Amino acid sequence: MGGFWIYGQWQEGRFHPVVYELLSVARRLKPALKEKIVVVVLGPEDRREEARELLRYGAEEVLFFVHPDLGYFRDDLYSEVLSEAVAERKPAVFLFGATAEGQALAPRVAGALGLGLTAHCTAFEVDEEGRLLQIRPSFGENIMARIVSKTRPQMATVKPGVFSKAEPVDEPEGVLEEVKLAAVPGSALRRRVVRTLPRKESPLSRARVVVAGGRGLLRRENFDQLFELAELLGGAVGATRPVCHLGWISEDHMIGVSGETVSPKLYIGFGISGALQHTVGIEGAEVVVAVNSDPEAPLMKRADIAVVGDATRILPLLIRRIRELKG
Amino acid sequence: MHFIVCLKPVPKPGAVKVDPETHTLRRESAELILNPPDLYALEMAVALKEKHGGKVTALMMGPPNAADLLREAYALGADEMVLLSDRAFAGSDTLATSYVLSQAIRKLEPYDLVLMGKASIDGETAQVGPETAAWLKQPSLTQVKALWPEDGLWVAVRFFEGFEEEVEFRGPAVITVEPEVNEPRPPSLKRMLAVRALEPRVLSAEDLDCNLEKTGLAGSPTQVLGVFTPSYDREREVLTGEAEEVVEKLVSLLRTRGLI
Ligand SMILES: Cc1cc2nc3c(=O)[nH]c(=O)nc-3n(C[C@H](O)[C@H](O)[C@H](O)COP(=O)(O)OP(=O)(O)OC[C@H]3O[C@@H](n4cnc5c(N)ncnc54)[C@H](O)[C@@H]3O)c2cc1C
Ligand SMILES: Nc1ncnc2c1ncn2[C@@H]1O[C@H](COP(=O)(O)O)[C@@H](O)[C@H]1O
């Protein structure tokens, strides 16, 4: 009974990176929560060795539900197997990556068992009563909300890329518990075709330098100059949600809760107010520079270097100066 | 065929207020609009109806003044308008919302498909769709980009990260529609005029036989403890002056730190 459960999502025969990120969350919370860290994996038995690998990353147990029909994700089938496991073993916490699969699955489990579920958490704390405080940006304005669940397990989805991945442990101590299911419920869904899509791996998530623009750049022509700067610095261009919606740039350049998470050495934001929905995406940046005419803008407060001024003037001057330096 | 489309009333972006006591949205204080992602679900349903016959019911849980949004949905091609409105629904989280929607959907039987948006722009949880399916004990498919009937079954194409799949299934089912997979039509003038004479059907908790322990704040297992603005107490450099001057200072700071 009890346990800190993590959904072990597959991705092309391995585990999705977010599973390792959730493992680092669990390990960080372990001293406060004292729950056994369990990764729950569904699949056919030939995936046993991959599943065992998770023990090296700090899982204290890999709970592996085995059946030949669990070869690929089906919402109804997977949620029934998980709901039954939850009802029987009563974990204290159950986290999912906020991936397409996690977002399809977690609410089905929550709905089936009548449980609370918090979406897209970006941080966790534990209070004196041992409750998991689920933290997420909230309601449009610059606020974060601390949310608790009245039901158990305390369920949440976690945005991929926000937490670092768990490091391997020196001496794995966990065990693989294999549960061979005699039968699984039928699924109403039958897969006919799978097509791989061209990997839209955003250059943003790995970029060493990110130059981003917001509504304060005023016009698309100004925003377009960011590409020049990005090229000069060997970086990538990011944007706030409003400018994506204005059509200045496509949505895969969006940074924030609804977009990408970046962790560059240098981030420069031009004409960006710094709403939390945006800044949760730059938590991992080493040096943050903000260029804004309003010295009180939240991004200016959060920045390491706050440049007060007109971004539409500063951007071209900066490009010229760096070009000169690079000769 | 009967399609039910769930449309959420959301505060117009920029006009949100948070109640300092309950930490929930004060919806009455803001101008409401149809949740933009839901328009793709509505368009998908209306296009299916035009091709294969049947009707589209627009279903919304919201305050009484959201009725006008249902009229908007009518102008966009919906045939019936149903508003779920009751004080007992106030403060519902996604579980309680999906419970109320599922109670209403049962009342609207028979139907072939329930369509929803991918996520609401205020909550942005993307949870209500699959949760509603769970209450109804029906299949759910998320992030659907295309949908058509074939030999008595449905076929859907849906997105995952890095791949898409084509799945067949038997309805009824709950579908969430990926944004931007179609082009929502502009409202029809003829329908805008026709809807003036129509009133949405309004259903209360009692009409829906709701268990009041499952609706509103009482039925919401997630509870907002409080909100806060993160503070960043860090040392920072503030550069002011003429544009040329600050650029010069910025460049030299970045160079000393080895960043350019
Ligand atoms: C559910 C939800 C999810 C969201 N997800 C995201 C997300 O993932 N990513 C995201 O970015 N946003 C997201 N948002 C929107 C977010 O809340 C903010 O509205 C947005 O980030 C603000 O964008 P902005 O900084 O470009 O514009 P604004 O807030 O309008 O800020 C413009 C800034 O430019 C400054 N400025 C004006 N003129 C100049 C000038 N000439 N020179 C210099 N500075 C100037 C102003 O002082 C201001 O600070 C989301 C919102 C919601 C409700
Ligand atoms: N109050 C509501 N009334 C009708 N539909 C809703 C309501 N809340 C959520 N939905 C539907 O559920 C989808 C997902 O919402 P959410 O889980 O809040 O992101 C929306 O796009 C709507 O289609």
PDB file of C-alpha atoms in Angstrom, chain B residues 30-121:
ATOM      1  CA  ALA B  30     -15.442  39.135 -17.146  1.00  0.00           C
ATOM      2  CA  GLU B  31     -16.821  39.231 -20.646  1.00  0.00           C
ATOM      3  CA  LEU B  32     -17.296  35.681 -21.912  1.00  0.00           C
ATOM      4  CA  ILE B  33     -16.399  34.226 -25.294  1.00  0.00           C
ATOM      5  CA  LEU B  34     -16.618  30.739 -26.799  1.00  0.00           C
ATOM      6  CA  ASN B  35     -13.421  28.888 -25.985  1.00  0.00           C
ATOM      7  CA  PRO B  36     -11.541  29.323 -29.304  1.00  0.00           C
ATOM      8  CA  PRO B  37     -10.245  25.700 -29.565  1.00  0.00           C
ATOM      9  CA  ASP B  38     -13.850  24.453 -29.332  1.00  0.00           C
ATOM     10  CA  LEU B  39     -14.682  26.096 -32.654  1.00  0.00           C
ATOM     11  CA  TYR B  40     -12.671  23.415 -34.456  1.00  0.00           C
ATOM     12  CA  ALA B  41     -14.766  20.723 -32.770  1.00  0.00           C
ATOM     13  CA  LEU B  42     -17.947  22.535 -33.756  1.00  0.00           C
ATOM     14  CA  GLU B  43     -16.777  22.909 -37.336  1.00  0.00           C
ATOM     15  CA  MET B  44     -15.871  19.225 -37.537  1.00  0.00           C
ATOM     16  CA  ALA B  45     -19.335  18.232 -36.299  1.00  0.00           C
ATOM     17  CA  VAL B  46     -21.176  20.649 -38.583  1.00  0.00           C
ATOM     18  CA  ALA B  47     -19.196  19.442 -41.612  1.00  0.00           C
ATOM     19  CA  LEU B  48     -19.987  15.791 -40.731  1.00  0.00           C
ATOM     20  CA  LYS B  49     -23.672  16.655 -40.354  1.00  0.00           C
ATOM     21  CA  GLU B  50     -23.734  18.384 -43.741  1.00  0.00           C
ATOM     22  CA  LYS B  51     -22.153  15.390 -45.397  1.00  0.00           C
ATOM     23  CA  HIS B  52     -23.970  12.552 -43.639  1.00  0.00           C
ATOM     24  CA  GLY B  53     -27.151  14.141 -42.297  1.00  0.00           C
ATOM     25  CA  GLY B  54     -28.360  14.519 -38.729  1.00  0.00           C
ATOM     26  CA  LYS B  55     -28.105  17.279 -36.161  1.00  0.00           C
ATOM     27  CA  VAL B  56     -25.618  19.028 -33.916  1.00  0.00           C
ATOM     28  CA  THR B  57     -26.369  19.855 -30.287  1.00  0.00           C
ATOM     29  CA  ALA B  58     -24.286  22.584 -28.663  1.00  0.00           C
ATOM     30  CA  LEU B  59     -23.841  21.802 -24.961  1.00  0.00           C
ATOM     31  CA  MET B  60     -22.450  24.225 -22.427  1.00  0.00           C
ATOM     32  CA  MET B  61     -22.156  24.367 -18.670  1.00  0.00           C
ATOM     33  CA  GLY B  62     -22.068  27.999 -17.647  1.00  0.00           C
ATOM     34  CA  PRO B  63     -23.789  30.955 -16.038  1.00  0.00           C
ATOM     35  CA  PRO B  64     -27.182  32.119 -17.406  1.00  0.00           C
ATOM     36  CA  ASN B  65     -25.574  34.969 -19.360  1.00  0.00           C
ATOM     37  CA  ALA B  66     -23.624  32.401 -21.409  1.00  0.00           C
ATOM     38  CA  ALA B  67     -26.845  31.720 -23.366  1.00  0.00           C
ATOM     39  CA  ASP B  68     -25.769  34.219 -26.007  1.00  0.00           C
ATOM     40  CA  LEU B  69     -22.679  32.138 -26.699  1.00  0.00           C
ATOM     41  CA  LEU B  70     -24.930  29.209 -27.533  1.00  0.00           C
ATOM     42  CA  ARG B  71     -26.730  31.470 -30.004  1.00  0.00           C
ATOM     43  CA  GLU B  72     -23.349  32.151 -31.519  1.00  0.00           C
ATOM     44  CA  ALA B  73     -22.841  28.396 -31.850  1.00  0.00           C
ATOM     45  CA  TYR B  74     -26.224  28.196 -33.563  1.00  0.00           C
ATOM     46  CA  ALA B  75     -25.105  30.826 -36.076  1.00  0.00           C
ATOM     47  CA  LEU B  76     -22.039  28.664 -36.696  1.00  0.00           C
ATOM     48  CA  GLY B  77     -24.189  25.654 -37.587  1.00  0.00           C
ATOM     49  CA  ALA B  78     -25.472  24.005 -34.384  1.00  0.00           C
ATOM     50  CA  ASP B  79     -29.146  22.977 -34.383  1.00  0.00           C
ATOM     51  CA  GLU B  80     -29.968  22.631 -30.701  1.00  0.00           C
ATOM     52  CA  MET B  81     -28.723  24.649 -27.741  1.00  0.00           C
ATOM     53  CA  VAL B  82     -28.482  23.253 -24.228  1.00  0.00           C
ATOM     54  CA  LEU B  83     -27.255  25.287 -21.264  1.00  0.00           C
ATOM     55  CA  LEU B  84     -26.464  23.594 -17.960  1.00  0.00           C
ATOM     56  CA  SER B  85     -26.819  26.256 -15.361  1.00  0.00           C
ATOM     57  CA  ASP B  86     -27.200  25.956 -11.623  1.00  0.00           C
ATOM     58  CA  ARG B  87     -25.611  27.488  -8.529  1.00  0.00           C
ATOM     59  CA  ALA B  88     -24.714  23.948  -7.542  1.00  0.00           C
ATOM     60  CA  PHE B  89     -22.247  23.835 -10.453  1.00  0.00           C
ATOM     61  CA  ALA B  90     -20.227  26.859  -9.324  1.00  0.00           C
ATOM     62  CA  GLY B  91     -16.604  26.156  -8.460  1.00  0.00           C
ATOM     63  CA  SER B  92     -16.488  22.840 -10.311  1.00  0.00           C
ATOM     64  CA  ASP B  93     -13.040  21.511 -11.151  1.00  0.00           C
ATOM     65  CA  THR B  94     -12.557  19.268 -14.192  1.00  0.00           C
ATOM     66  CA  LEU B  95     -13.891  16.150 -12.441  1.00  0.00           C
ATOM     67  CA  ALA B  96     -17.101  17.870 -11.329  1.00  0.00           C
ATOM     68  CA  THR B  97     -17.506  19.575 -14.721  1.00  0.00           C
ATOM     69  CA  SER B  98     -17.143  16.305 -16.576  1.00  0.00           C
ATOM     70  CA  TYR B  99     -19.653  14.678 -14.217  1.00  0.00           C
ATOM     71  CA  VAL B 100     -22.275  17.352 -15.000  1.00  0.00           C
ATOM     72  CA  LEU B 101     -21.563  17.131 -18.745  1.00  0.00           C
ATOM     73  CA  SER B 102     -21.869  13.345 -18.642  1.00  0.00           C
ATOM     74  CA  GLN B 103     -25.225  13.557 -16.845  1.00  0.00           C
ATOM     75  CA  ALA B 104     -26.471  15.907 -19.578  1.00  0.00           C
ATOM     76  CA  ILE B 105     -25.070  13.744 -22.375  1.00  0.00           C
ATOM     77  CA  ARG B 106     -27.001  10.774 -21.012  1.00  0.00           C
ATOM     78  CA  LYS B 107     -30.180  12.852 -21.235  1.00  0.00           C
ATOM     79  CA  LEU B 108     -29.434  13.670 -24.855  1.00  0.00           C
ATOM     80  CA  GLU B 109     -29.303  10.031 -25.971  1.00  0.00           C
ATOM     81  CA  PRO B 110     -29.286   8.669 -28.580  1.00  0.00           C
ATOM     82  CA  TYR B 111     -26.136  10.240 -30.010  1.00  0.00           C
ATOM     83  CA  ASP B 112     -23.236   9.090 -32.150  1.00  0.00           C
ATOM     84  CA  LEU B 113     -20.312  11.194 -31.003  1.00  0.00           C
ATOM     85  CA  VAL B 114     -19.421  13.809 -28.404  1.00  0.00           C
ATOM     86  CA  LEU B 115     -16.866  16.319 -29.668  1.00  0.00           C
ATOM     87  CA  MET B 116     -14.830  18.679 -27.501  1.00  0.00           C
ATOM     88  CA  GLY B 117     -12.002  21.123 -27.915  1.00  0.00           C
ATOM     89  CA  LYS B 118      -8.473  20.062 -27.082  1.00  0.00           C
ATOM     90  CA  ALA B 119      -8.231  22.369 -24.079  1.00  0.00           C
ATOM     91  CA  SER B 120      -9.773  25.510 -22.677  1.00  0.00           C
ATOM     92  CA  ILE B 121      -7.714  28.692 -22.800  1.00  0.00           C
TER      93      ILE B 121
END
